[in-house]
């Protein structure tokens, strides 16, 4: 303040204009940053489009809806194998085991042992409360079905208000309002006591508001994430090394009205966001067919942009991306079609050495490939061959129904029509006009069925080899085995199961460290 009213007004106006310019520039910078992130995600989605096409195709094989326009008989072998392997790989939640590091001194080791035991108990209880199995079970199924499974774990703290303190704050706020009202009534006089009283009450209100918040819930949340809802930066050469990726984005579809309520500061801008609608369940015929055409990656999604393909009365959703940027350590939240952050970038409240809350598992990795390969993809041609064999067998049996012919010229018209309309086991009276029955009615020859042509045992053996499933587990034993043969087969199954189980245990070990931190 200069003491000159005119200069003070000019300075205030200049400060206001500078603040407006700063806010306008910040808005432009934010819009540019959001557009850049959305473009990065869009480019990455195009980069991994073929993988999502594979997800959609693999799911049709597990649901026995693939090639529904080609094969009449589709046996759900892939889905059955997924169920069998899931029960062997993840039957129940694992128990955390904390090992002691090397240390000197008896006292140090005793303290470390007590802490390790405590940590084992805490991790086990946290996993139980978080219902780890409800997320891990579909994770394993996803890894067996579409090559990779994901889950997300995050620490969540929910606070609430203490009713007693809220009542005390309300009483003090009423007193402050009364003092303000008294000052307006005594505007002509001096009121020194009211100012002191008001300042004291405002300080007490601020102090109580800090204490009024109490923790309602504090714990770990674990959720399964569909494979197509995770986008890893293209800079990551192999998804096995996702923990070192520069960024990972998680796609979340949220109802538009809920998004506006959760982010009221950008409610107006959300009107321009791209809207999605939940796609109806596909029929058997829609699930099959080839996947070579454009846009087939969208078949893996549960939502569609087209309102025409959604059920009537569908709620509009927005596509929300939660981006975990490891380079800056911030979490960025954006929505497709909205050029503003849904919430300001923030750093996670609970810090860990790995940064990412995402965990993935895949049973098969091929050298030099970014994405893992699914067991369904490895056995796709065998599954097609099995369905083709069963379909041809059905066609042959349908065409091999015994038939009988007769000489229409040797029968009366009514007798011929009566014979044509006869059903199974019906007695039909005929006038043969003195002819022998074999001269009028005779069997028609047909192609005999050779069961060896439709034997699927070789296909089943090769499928069991690919999936690593013991013959007895899939209930396809046709020839009794000796004890030695069964033991050798059991050892082979255990070795193949052990490889998949080891990789799953490695992921759960990382998750245990993350939980402990």
Short mmCIF file of C-alpha atoms in Angstrom, two decimals:
data_model
loop_
_atom_site.label_atom_id
_atom_site.label_comp_id
_atom_site.label_asym_id
_atom_site.label_seq_id
_atom_site.Cartn_x
_atom_site.Cartn_y
_atom_site.Cartn_z
CA UNK A 1 0.00 0.00 0.00
CA UNK A 2 1.41 3.40 -1.02
CA UNK A 3 -1.12 5.60 0.75
CA UNK A 4 -2.31 6.91 -2.60
CA UNK A 5 -5.81 5.49 -3.28
CA UNK A 6 -5.41 5.79 -7.05
CA UNK A 7 -2.04 3.99 -7.09
CA UNK A 8 -3.35 1.34 -4.74
CA UNK A 9 -6.31 0.72 -7.05
CA UNK A 10 -3.96 0.43 -10.05
CA UNK A 11 -1.73 -2.03 -8.18
CA UNK A 12 -4.75 -4.11 -7.12
CA UNK A 13 -6.04 -4.21 -10.70
CA UNK A 14 -2.62 -5.20 -12.02
CA UNK A 15 -2.37 -7.97 -9.41
CA UNK A 16 -5.84 -9.23 -10.31
CA UNK A 17 -5.00 -9.27 -14.05
CA UNK A 18 -1.74 -11.08 -13.34
CA UNK A 19 -3.58 -13.69 -11.28
CA UNK A 20 -6.16 -14.18 -14.04
CA UNK A 21 -3.39 -14.54 -16.62
CA UNK A 22 -1.63 -17.08 -14.41
CA UNK A 23 -4.83 -19.09 -14.02
CA UNK A 24 -5.52 -18.99 -17.76
CA UNK A 25 -2.00 -20.18 -18.53
CA UNK A 26 -2.30 -22.95 -15.93
CA UNK A 27 -5.58 -24.08 -17.52
CA UNK A 28 -3.91 -24.16 -20.95
CA UNK A 29 -0.97 -26.13 -19.58
CA UNK A 30 -3.32 -28.59 -17.90
CA UNK A 31 -5.35 -29.04 -21.08
CA UNK A 32 -2.17 -29.69 -23.09
CA UNK A 33 -0.92 -32.21 -20.51
CA UNK A 34 -4.24 -34.07 -20.48
CA UNK A 35 -4.36 -34.23 -24.28
CA UNK A 36 -0.80 -35.55 -24.31
CA UNK A 37 -1.64 -38.33 -21.85
CA UNK A 38 -4.78 -39.33 -23.75
CA UNK A 39 -2.77 -39.47 -27.00
CA UNK A 40 -0.12 -41.61 -25.31
CA UNK A 41 -2.77 -44.04 -24.11
CA UNK A 42 -4.47 -44.11 -27.52
CA UNK A 43 -1.17 -44.86 -29.27
CA UNK A 44 -0.37 -47.58 -26.73
CA UNK A 45 -3.81 -49.14 -27.23
CA UNK A 46 -3.20 -49.31 -30.98
CA UNK A 47 0.21 -50.83 -30.30
CA UNK A 48 -1.35 -53.68 -28.27
CA UNK A 49 -4.50 -54.08 -30.36
CA UNK A 50 -3.55 -57.57 -31.58
CA UNK A 51 -3.21 -58.79 -27.99
CA UNK A 52 -6.75 -57.68 -27.14
CA UNK A 53 -8.03 -59.45 -30.25
CA UNK A 54 -6.41 -62.57 -28.84
CA UNK A 55 -8.16 -62.05 -25.49
CA UNK A 56 -11.55 -61.98 -27.20
CA UNK A 57 -10.78 -65.03 -29.32
CA UNK A 58 -9.42 -67.08 -26.41
CA UNK A 59 -12.53 -66.38 -24.35
CA UNK A 60 -14.76 -67.79 -27.08
CA UNK A 61 -12.79 -71.04 -27.00
CA UNK A 62 -13.11 -71.26 -23.21
CA UNK A 63 -16.86 -70.61 -23.52
CA UNK A 64 -17.18 -73.14 -26.39
CA UNK A 65 -18.67 -70.47 -28.68
CA UNK A 66 -15.79 -70.20 -31.17
CA UNK A 67 -16.55 -71.14 -34.78
CA UNK A 68 -20.23 -71.57 -33.98
CA UNK A 69 -21.00 -70.92 -37.65
CA UNK A 70 -18.65 -73.75 -38.73
CA UNK A 71 -19.00 -76.59 -36.21
CA UNK A 72 -22.26 -78.06 -34.97
CA UNK A 73 -20.55 -79.75 -32.02
CA UNK A 74 -18.29 -77.66 -29.76
CA UNK A 75 -16.80 -79.39 -26.74
CA UNK A 76 -15.75 -77.02 -23.89
CA UNK A 77 -12.34 -78.64 -23.42
CA UNK A 78 -10.43 -75.37 -22.86
CA UNK A 79 -12.88 -74.13 -20.22
CA UNK A 80 -12.77 -77.49 -18.44
CA UNK A 81 -8.97 -77.50 -18.39
CA UNK A 82 -8.97 -73.95 -16.97
CA UNK A 83 -11.24 -75.08 -14.13
CA UNK A 84 -9.04 -78.11 -13.39
CA UNK A 85 -5.78 -76.15 -13.34
CA UNK A 86 -7.26 -73.33 -11.25
CA UNK A 87 -8.16 -75.74 -8.45
CA UNK A 88 -4.60 -77.10 -8.42
CA UNK A 89 -2.82 -73.74 -8.67
CA UNK A 90 -4.91 -71.68 -6.25
CA UNK A 91 -7.10 -73.69 -3.92
CA UNK A 92 -6.76 -71.40 -0.88
CA UNK A 93 -4.93 -68.28 0.25
CA UNK A 94 -1.21 -68.82 0.90
CA UNK A 95 0.42 -68.26 4.26
CA UNK A 96 3.02 -65.50 4.42
CA UNK A 97 6.46 -66.52 5.64
CA UNK A 98 8.96 -63.88 6.76
CA UNK A 99 12.60 -64.99 6.77
CA UNK A 100 15.23 -63.45 9.01
CA UNK A 101 18.09 -61.56 7.44
CA UNK A 102 21.65 -62.20 8.52
CA UNK A 103 22.43 -60.41 11.76
CA UNK A 104 24.92 -60.45 14.63
CA UNK A 105 24.00 -60.72 18.27
CA UNK A 106 21.50 -62.87 20.10
CA UNK A 107 19.33 -59.92 21.15
CA UNK A 108 19.08 -58.62 17.61
CA UNK A 109 18.03 -62.03 16.32
CA UNK A 110 15.42 -62.41 19.03
CA UNK A 111 13.91 -59.02 18.24
CA UNK A 112 13.99 -59.77 14.51
CA UNK A 113 12.31 -63.15 15.04
CA UNK A 114 9.54 -61.57 17.10
CA UNK A 115 9.03 -58.89 14.45
CA UNK A 116 8.97 -61.52 11.66
CA UNK A 117 6.33 -63.54 13.50
CA UNK A 118 4.24 -60.42 14.06
CA UNK A 119 4.55 -59.45 10.39
CA UNK A 120 3.43 -62.92 9.29
CA UNK A 121 0.31 -62.63 11.46
CA UNK A 122 -0.46 -59.10 10.26
CA UNK A 123 -0.03 -59.93 6.55
CA UNK A 124 -2.20 -63.04 6.90
CA UNK A 125 -5.01 -61.11 8.59
CA UNK A 126 -4.79 -58.23 6.12
CA UNK A 127 -5.07 -60.68 3.20
CA UNK A 128 -8.03 -62.38 4.83
CA UNK A 129 -9.86 -59.09 5.42
CA UNK A 130 -9.06 -57.96 1.88
CA UNK A 131 -10.55 -61.24 0.52
CA UNK A 132 -7.49 -62.01 -1.54
CA UNK A 133 -8.96 -65.21 -2.98
CA UNK A 134 -11.86 -63.34 -4.60
CA UNK A 135 -9.31 -61.43 -6.69
CA UNK A 136 -6.65 -64.14 -7.06
CA UNK A 137 -9.03 -66.82 -8.33
CA UNK A 138 -10.15 -64.83 -11.43
CA UNK A 139 -6.53 -63.69 -11.86
CA UNK A 140 -5.44 -67.33 -12.25
CA UNK A 141 -8.38 -68.07 -14.55
CA UNK A 142 -7.50 -65.05 -16.67
CA UNK A 143 -3.86 -66.15 -16.90
CA UNK A 144 -4.88 -69.64 -18.03
CA UNK A 145 -7.55 -68.35 -20.46
CA UNK A 146 -6.06 -65.23 -22.09
CA UNK A 147 -2.37 -65.57 -21.11
CA UNK A 148 -2.21 -62.93 -18.35
CA UNK A 149 -4.11 -62.00 -15.22
CA UNK A 150 -3.98 -58.73 -13.25
CA UNK A 151 -5.02 -57.56 -9.82
CA UNK A 152 -4.73 -54.20 -8.08
CA UNK A 153 -4.02 -53.68 -4.39
CA UNK A 154 -4.31 -50.31 -2.67
CA UNK A 155 -4.38 -49.09 0.90
CA UNK A 156 -7.53 -47.16 1.65
CA UNK A 157 -8.27 -44.96 4.65
CA UNK A 158 -11.83 -43.70 5.20
CA UNK A 159 -12.53 -41.00 7.74
CA UNK A 160 -15.72 -39.77 9.32
CA UNK A 161 -16.93 -37.15 11.78
CA UNK A 162 -17.24 -37.57 15.54
CA UNK A 163 -20.87 -36.61 16.40
CA UNK A 164 -20.00 -35.03 19.78
CA UNK A 165 -17.33 -32.75 18.32
CA UNK A 166 -19.58 -31.84 15.42
CA UNK A 167 -22.23 -30.66 17.88
CA UNK A 168 -19.66 -28.57 19.80
CA UNK A 169 -18.44 -26.99 16.55
CA UNK A 170 -22.02 -26.16 15.60
CA UNK A 171 -22.58 -24.46 19.00
CA UNK A 172 -19.44 -22.34 18.60
CA UNK A 173 -20.36 -21.40 15.05
CA UNK A 174 -23.72 -20.22 16.38
CA UNK A 175 -21.91 -18.06 18.95
CA UNK A 176 -19.70 -16.53 16.26
CA UNK A 177 -22.79 -15.78 14.16
CA UNK A 178 -24.39 -14.09 17.18
CA UNK A 179 -21.29 -11.91 17.73
CA UNK A 180 -21.26 -10.89 14.06
CA UNK A 181 -24.93 -9.98 14.30
CA UNK A 182 -24.24 -7.91 17.46
CA UNK A 183 -21.43 -6.03 15.70
CA UNK A 184 -23.72 -5.08 12.85
CA UNK A 185 -26.23 -3.72 15.38
CA UNK A 186 -23.52 -1.70 17.21
CA UNK A 187 -21.74 -0.46 14.11
CA UNK A 188 -21.66 3.11 15.49
CA UNK A 189 -19.88 2.20 18.74
CA UNK A 190 -16.71 0.47 19.87
CA UNK A 191 -16.97 -3.25 20.67
CA UNK A 192 -13.50 -4.42 21.76
CA UNK A 193 -14.68 -7.52 23.63
CA UNK A 194 -16.57 -9.03 20.68
CA UNK A 195 -13.49 -9.10 18.44
CA UNK A 196 -11.44 -10.92 21.08
CA UNK A 197 -14.24 -13.39 21.76
CA UNK A 198 -14.77 -14.08 18.08
CA UNK A 199 -11.04 -14.73 17.46
CA UNK A 200 -10.94 -17.14 20.39
CA UNK A 201 -13.99 -19.04 19.14
CA UNK A 202 -12.64 -19.25 15.59
CA UNK A 203 -9.37 -20.70 16.87
CA UNK A 204 -11.23 -23.32 18.92
CA UNK A 205 -13.40 -24.18 15.90
CA UNK A 206 -10.31 -24.73 13.75
CA UNK A 207 -8.75 -26.94 16.42
CA UNK A 208 -11.90 -29.02 16.86
CA UNK A 209 -12.35 -29.46 13.11
CA UNK A 210 -8.90 -31.07 12.97
CA UNK A 211 -9.85 -33.45 15.77
CA UNK A 212 -13.35 -34.14 14.48
CA UNK A 213 -12.11 -36.48 11.76
CA UNK A 214 -11.73 -40.05 12.96
CA UNK A 215 -10.67 -43.13 10.99
CA UNK A 216 -13.71 -45.22 10.10
CA UNK A 217 -11.83 -47.86 8.09
CA UNK A 218 -8.17 -48.45 7.35
CA UNK A 219 -7.13 -51.47 5.31
CA UNK A 220 -6.00 -53.13 2.10
CA UNK A 221 -8.31 -53.54 -0.90
CA UNK A 222 -7.55 -56.13 -3.59
CA UNK A 223 -9.49 -56.19 -6.88
CA UNK A 224 -9.25 -58.28 -10.03
CA UNK A 225 -8.62 -56.27 -13.20
CA UNK A 226 -9.50 -57.55 -16.68
CA UNK A 227 -6.53 -57.95 -19.00
CA UNK A 228 -7.81 -55.37 -21.51
CA UNK A 229 -8.24 -52.74 -18.76
CA UNK A 230 -4.49 -52.50 -18.08
CA UNK A 231 -2.25 -50.58 -20.45
CA UNK A 232 1.52 -50.80 -19.99
CA UNK A 233 3.74 -48.23 -21.67
CA UNK A 234 5.03 -49.39 -25.10
CA UNK A 235 8.56 -48.61 -23.89
CA UNK A 236 8.33 -51.78 -21.78
CA UNK A 237 9.66 -54.46 -24.14
CA UNK A 238 8.16 -57.37 -22.21
CA UNK A 239 5.18 -57.25 -19.85
CA UNK A 240 7.06 -59.56 -17.52
CA UNK A 241 9.09 -56.47 -16.57
CA UNK A 242 6.02 -54.30 -16.00
CA UNK A 243 7.33 -53.17 -12.58
CA UNK A 244 10.06 -51.17 -14.39
CA UNK A 245 7.69 -49.63 -16.95
CA UNK A 246 7.71 -45.79 -17.02
CA UNK A 247 3.92 -45.73 -16.59
CA UNK A 248 0.93 -48.04 -16.30
CA UNK A 249 -2.68 -46.97 -16.89
CA UNK A 250 -5.79 -48.58 -15.44
CA UNK A 251 -9.08 -48.16 -17.30
CA UNK A 252 -12.24 -47.72 -15.22
CA UNK A 253 -15.77 -47.24 -16.56
CA UNK A 254 -17.85 -45.04 -14.26
CA UNK A 255 -21.48 -43.88 -14.62
CA UNK A 256 -21.55 -40.27 -15.77
CA UNK A 257 -23.76 -39.07 -12.92
CA UNK A 258 -21.49 -40.72 -10.33
CA UNK A 259 -18.43 -39.17 -11.98
CA UNK A 260 -19.98 -35.70 -11.73
CA UNK A 261 -20.80 -36.26 -8.07
CA UNK A 262 -17.30 -37.56 -7.29
CA UNK A 263 -15.56 -34.77 -9.22
CA UNK A 264 -17.83 -31.71 -8.83
CA UNK A 265 -15.03 -29.28 -9.76
CA UNK A 266 -15.02 -30.62 -13.35
CA UNK A 267 -18.72 -31.53 -13.61
CA UNK A 268 -19.30 -29.04 -16.43
CA UNK A 269 -16.29 -30.24 -18.40
CA UNK A 270 -17.45 -33.86 -18.06
CA UNK A 271 -20.37 -33.02 -20.35
CA UNK A 272 -17.90 -33.20 -23.26
CA UNK A 273 -16.46 -36.57 -22.14
CA UNK A 274 -16.87 -39.57 -24.45
CA UNK A 275 -19.84 -41.63 -23.33
CA UNK A 276 -19.97 -45.41 -23.31
CA UNK A 277 -22.80 -47.87 -22.75
CA UNK A 278 -22.70 -51.36 -21.32
CA UNK A 279 -22.82 -53.91 -24.14
CA UNK A 280 -25.43 -56.68 -23.85
CA UNK A 281 -24.24 -60.29 -23.49
CA UNK A 282 -23.36 -61.76 -26.87
CA UNK A 283 -25.22 -64.75 -28.21
CA UNK A 284 -23.51 -67.95 -29.30
CA UNK A 285 -23.51 -66.95 -32.97
CA UNK A 286 -22.05 -63.52 -32.16
CA UNK A 287 -19.24 -65.07 -30.19
CA UNK A 288 -17.89 -67.19 -33.04
CA UNK A 289 -16.52 -66.63 -36.50
CA UNK A 290 -13.19 -65.22 -37.64
CA UNK A 291 -11.37 -62.40 -35.89
CA UNK A 292 -9.38 -61.05 -38.82
CA UNK A 293 -11.50 -57.99 -39.55
CA UNK A 294 -10.87 -54.47 -38.20
CA UNK A 295 -12.17 -53.41 -34.83
CA UNK A 296 -12.33 -56.91 -33.38
CA UNK A 297 -10.29 -55.88 -30.34
CA UNK A 298 -13.42 -54.15 -29.04
CA UNK A 299 -15.06 -57.57 -28.65
CA UNK A 300 -13.03 -57.94 -25.47
CA UNK A 301 -14.69 -54.86 -23.95
CA UNK A 302 -17.84 -54.81 -21.84
CA UNK A 303 -18.74 -51.30 -23.05
CA UNK A 304 -19.45 -49.78 -26.43
CA UNK A 305 -19.65 -46.24 -27.76
CA UNK A 306 -22.68 -47.07 -29.91
CA UNK A 307 -25.98 -46.48 -28.13
CA UNK A 308 -27.71 -48.59 -30.78
CA UNK A 309 -25.90 -51.70 -29.55
CA UNK A 310 -26.79 -51.13 -25.90
CA UNK A 311 -29.99 -52.21 -24.12
CA UNK A 312 -32.77 -49.65 -23.87
CA UNK A 313 -32.49 -47.36 -20.87
CA UNK A 314 -28.73 -47.88 -20.53
CA UNK A 315 -26.87 -45.45 -18.26
CA UNK A 316 -24.09 -43.46 -19.91
CA UNK A 317 -20.57 -44.18 -18.64
CA UNK A 318 -17.28 -42.33 -18.99
CA UNK A 319 -13.93 -44.00 -19.61
CA UNK A 320 -11.67 -43.00 -16.74
CA UNK A 321 -7.93 -43.64 -16.87
CA UNK A 322 -5.86 -43.80 -13.70
CA UNK A 323 -2.24 -43.34 -14.77
CA UNK A 324 0.58 -44.29 -12.43
CA UNK A 325 3.63 -42.33 -13.60
CA UNK A 326 6.72 -43.90 -12.05
CA UNK A 327 9.07 -41.18 -13.33
CA UNK A 328 7.38 -38.42 -11.34
CA UNK A 329 5.82 -40.62 -8.64
CA UNK A 330 2.37 -39.15 -9.27
CA UNK A 331 -1.03 -40.64 -10.01
CA UNK A 332 -2.88 -38.84 -12.81
CA UNK A 333 -6.62 -39.21 -13.41
CA UNK A 334 -8.15 -38.28 -16.78
CA UNK A 335 -11.25 -39.15 -18.80
CA UNK A 336 -11.58 -39.67 -22.54
CA UNK A 337 -12.98 -36.56 -24.21
CA UNK A 338 -12.41 -34.32 -21.15
CA UNK A 339 -9.47 -31.88 -21.34
CA UNK A 340 -9.01 -31.48 -17.59
CA UNK A 341 -7.73 -33.57 -14.73
CA UNK A 342 -10.54 -35.29 -12.86
CA UNK A 343 -8.45 -34.66 -9.76
CA UNK A 344 -5.13 -32.91 -9.31
CA UNK A 345 -2.10 -35.23 -9.74
CA UNK A 346 -1.10 -36.62 -6.35
CA UNK A 347 1.45 -38.92 -4.77
CA UNK A 348 0.15 -42.12 -3.14
CA UNK A 349 -0.32 -41.76 0.58
CA UNK A 350 1.27 -45.16 1.23
CA UNK A 351 4.69 -45.34 -0.43
CA UNK A 352 6.31 -48.64 -1.45
CA UNK A 353 9.55 -49.58 -3.17
CA UNK A 354 7.77 -50.97 -6.24
CA UNK A 355 5.43 -47.91 -6.65
CA UNK A 356 2.90 -49.80 -8.78
CA UNK A 357 -0.11 -51.38 -7.02
CA UNK A 358 -0.59 -53.78 -9.95
CA UNK A 359 0.39 -57.47 -9.93
CA UNK A 360 0.26 -59.82 -12.90
CA UNK A 361 0.69 -63.53 -13.51
CA UNK A 362 1.22 -65.40 -16.77
CA UNK A 363 2.02 -69.13 -17.11
CA UNK A 364 3.81 -69.00 -20.50
CA UNK A 365 6.41 -66.54 -21.79
CA UNK A 366 8.08 -66.74 -25.20
CA UNK A 367 11.50 -65.26 -25.77
CA UNK A 368 11.46 -61.91 -27.56
CA UNK A 369 7.70 -61.38 -27.28
CA UNK A 370 6.07 -58.45 -25.46
CA UNK A 371 2.94 -60.39 -24.50
CA UNK A 372 2.71 -63.91 -23.04
CA UNK A 373 1.05 -66.74 -24.94
CA UNK A 374 -2.08 -68.39 -23.67
CA UNK A 375 -2.59 -72.12 -23.39
CA UNK A 376 -5.75 -71.64 -25.43
CA UNK A 377 -3.73 -70.06 -28.25
CA UNK A 378 -1.20 -72.91 -28.19
CA UNK A 379 -3.92 -75.53 -28.51
CA UNK A 380 -6.31 -73.65 -30.80
CA UNK A 381 -5.73 -75.85 -33.85
CA UNK A 382 -6.17 -79.01 -31.75
CA UNK A 383 -9.42 -77.66 -30.30
CA UNK A 384 -10.65 -76.93 -33.82
CA UNK A 385 -9.65 -80.42 -34.94
CA UNK A 386 -11.54 -81.97 -32.03
CA UNK A 387 -14.71 -80.00 -32.81
CA UNK A 388 -14.33 -80.78 -36.52
CA UNK A 389 -14.04 -84.50 -35.81
CA UNK A 390 -17.06 -84.50 -33.53
CA UNK A 391 -19.10 -82.45 -36.03
CA UNK A 392 -18.23 -84.83 -38.91
CA UNK A 393 -19.14 -87.79 -36.70
CA UNK A 394 -22.50 -86.23 -35.96
CA UNK A 395 -23.11 -85.55 -39.66
CA UNK A 396 -22.19 -89.12 -40.57
CA UNK A 397 -24.51 -90.58 -37.93
CA UNK A 398 -27.33 -88.34 -39.08
CA UNK A 399 -26.87 -89.48 -42.68
CA UNK A 400 -26.49 -93.14 -41.67
CA UNK A 401 -30.06 -93.52 -40.42
CA UNK A 402 -31.49 -96.78 -41.86
CA UNK A 403 -33.94 -96.18 -44.71
CA UNK A 404 -36.39 -98.37 -46.61
CA UNK A 405 -37.63 -97.91 -50.16
CA UNK A 406 -40.73 -99.25 -51.91
CA UNK A 407 -42.13 -99.55 -55.44
CA UNK A 408 -44.90 -96.98 -55.76
CA UNK A 409 -46.15 -98.56 -59.01
CA UNK A 410 -46.85 -101.81 -57.18
CA UNK A 411 -49.01 -100.18 -54.54
CA UNK A 412 -52.26 -98.33 -54.53
CA UNK A 413 -51.97 -94.56 -54.12
CA UNK A 414 -53.57 -94.64 -50.68
CA UNK A 415 -51.24 -97.44 -49.51
CA UNK A 416 -48.18 -95.58 -50.84
CA UNK A 417 -49.18 -92.36 -49.05
CA UNK A 418 -49.94 -94.31 -45.87
CA UNK A 419 -46.51 -95.96 -45.98
CA UNK A 420 -44.71 -92.61 -46.54
CA UNK A 421 -46.49 -91.03 -43.58
CA UNK A 422 -45.85 -93.92 -41.19
CA UNK A 423 -43.84 -93.27 -38.03
CA UNK A 424 -41.62 -95.54 -35.94
CA UNK A 425 -43.09 -98.90 -34.89
CA UNK A 426 -46.37 -98.24 -36.72
CA UNK A 427 -48.32 -101.12 -38.26
CA UNK A 428 -49.27 -100.24 -41.84
CA UNK A 429 -51.67 -102.42 -43.77
CA UNK A 430 -50.76 -102.79 -47.47
CA UNK A 431 -52.27 -104.54 -50.48
CA UNK A 432 -49.34 -106.10 -52.38
CA UNK A 433 -51.54 -107.38 -55.26
CA UNK A 434 -50.08 -110.87 -55.08
CA UNK A 435 -46.41 -109.74 -55.05
CA UNK A 436 -43.86 -110.91 -52.52
CA UNK A 437 -42.91 -108.27 -49.83
CA UNK A 438 -39.25 -108.17 -50.89
CA UNK A 439 -40.39 -107.26 -54.43
CA UNK A 440 -42.19 -104.17 -53.16
CA UNK A 441 -40.28 -103.09 -50.00
CA UNK A 442 -36.49 -103.21 -49.77
CA UNK A 443 -33.75 -101.61 -47.58
CA UNK A 444 -31.56 -98.81 -48.92
CA UNK A 445 -27.82 -99.21 -48.38
CA UNK A 446 -25.87 -96.45 -46.59
CA UNK A 447 -22.25 -95.75 -45.64
CA UNK A 448 -21.28 -97.71 -42.56
CA UNK A 449 -19.66 -95.86 -39.65
CA UNK A 450 -16.00 -96.64 -39.01
CA UNK A 451 -15.32 -95.55 -35.37
CA UNK A 452 -11.57 -95.42 -36.03
CA UNK A 453 -12.08 -92.48 -38.38
CA UNK A 454 -13.58 -90.43 -35.55
CA UNK A 455 -11.30 -91.50 -32.71
CA UNK A 456 -10.29 -88.41 -30.67
CA UNK A 457 -7.92 -90.14 -28.24
CA UNK A 458 -4.82 -88.85 -30.06
CA UNK A 459 -6.18 -85.30 -30.01
CA UNK A 460 -6.93 -85.57 -26.29
CA UNK A 461 -3.43 -86.84 -25.56
CA UNK A 462 -1.88 -83.92 -27.40
CA UNK A 463 -4.17 -81.46 -25.64
CA UNK A 464 -3.20 -82.93 -22.27
CA UNK A 465 0.45 -82.59 -23.29
CA UNK A 466 0.00 -78.90 -24.14
CA UNK A 467 -2.00 -78.07 -21.02
CA UNK A 468 0.05 -80.26 -18.70
CA UNK A 469 -2.95 -82.10 -17.33
CA UNK A 470 -2.73 -85.69 -16.18
CA UNK A 471 -4.97 -88.04 -18.10
CA UNK A 472 -6.81 -89.15 -14.98
CA UNK A 473 -7.65 -85.57 -14.00
CA UNK A 474 -9.59 -84.97 -17.21
CA UNK A 475 -11.47 -88.28 -16.91
CA UNK A 476 -10.30 -89.53 -20.30
CA UNK A 477 -8.68 -92.80 -19.19
CA UNK A 478 -9.51 -95.52 -21.72
CA UNK A 479 -6.79 -98.09 -21.00
CA UNK A 480 -5.83 -99.13 -17.47
CA UNK A 481 -2.26 -98.20 -16.57
CA UNK A 482 0.23 -99.96 -14.39
CA UNK A 483 1.33 -98.35 -11.13
CA UNK A 484 4.68 -97.42 -12.69
CA UNK A 485 3.07 -95.74 -15.70
CA UNK A 486 0.68 -93.81 -13.45
CA UNK A 487 3.57 -92.70 -11.21
CA UNK A 488 5.61 -91.47 -14.19
CA UNK A 489 2.62 -89.57 -15.53
CA UNK A 490 1.98 -88.07 -12.09
CA UNK A 491 5.60 -86.87 -11.89
CA UNK A 492 5.32 -85.25 -15.31
CA UNK A 493 2.12 -83.48 -14.31
CA UNK A 494 3.68 -82.26 -11.05
CA UNK A 495 6.72 -80.88 -12.87
CA UNK A 496 4.56 -78.92 -15.31
CA UNK A 497 2.28 -77.74 -12.51
CA UNK A 498 5.31 -76.80 -10.45
CA UNK A 499 6.57 -74.36 -13.08
CA UNK A 500 3.26 -72.51 -13.17
CA UNK A 501 2.93 -72.65 -9.39
CA UNK A 502 6.45 -71.24 -8.91
CA UNK A 503 5.69 -68.19 -11.05
CA UNK A 504 2.45 -67.67 -9.11
CA UNK A 505 4.33 -67.97 -5.80
CA UNK A 506 6.85 -65.41 -7.03
CA UNK A 507 4.05 -62.94 -7.73
CA UNK A 508 2.49 -63.59 -4.31
CA UNK A 509 5.90 -63.09 -2.68
CA UNK A 510 6.13 -59.66 -4.27
CA UNK A 511 2.62 -58.98 -3.07
CA UNK A 512 3.58 -60.03 0.48
CA UNK A 513 6.50 -57.56 0.47
CA UNK A 514 4.19 -54.86 -0.87
CA UNK A 515 1.64 -55.61 1.87
CA UNK A 516 4.31 -55.52 4.55
CA UNK A 517 5.59 -52.17 3.36
#
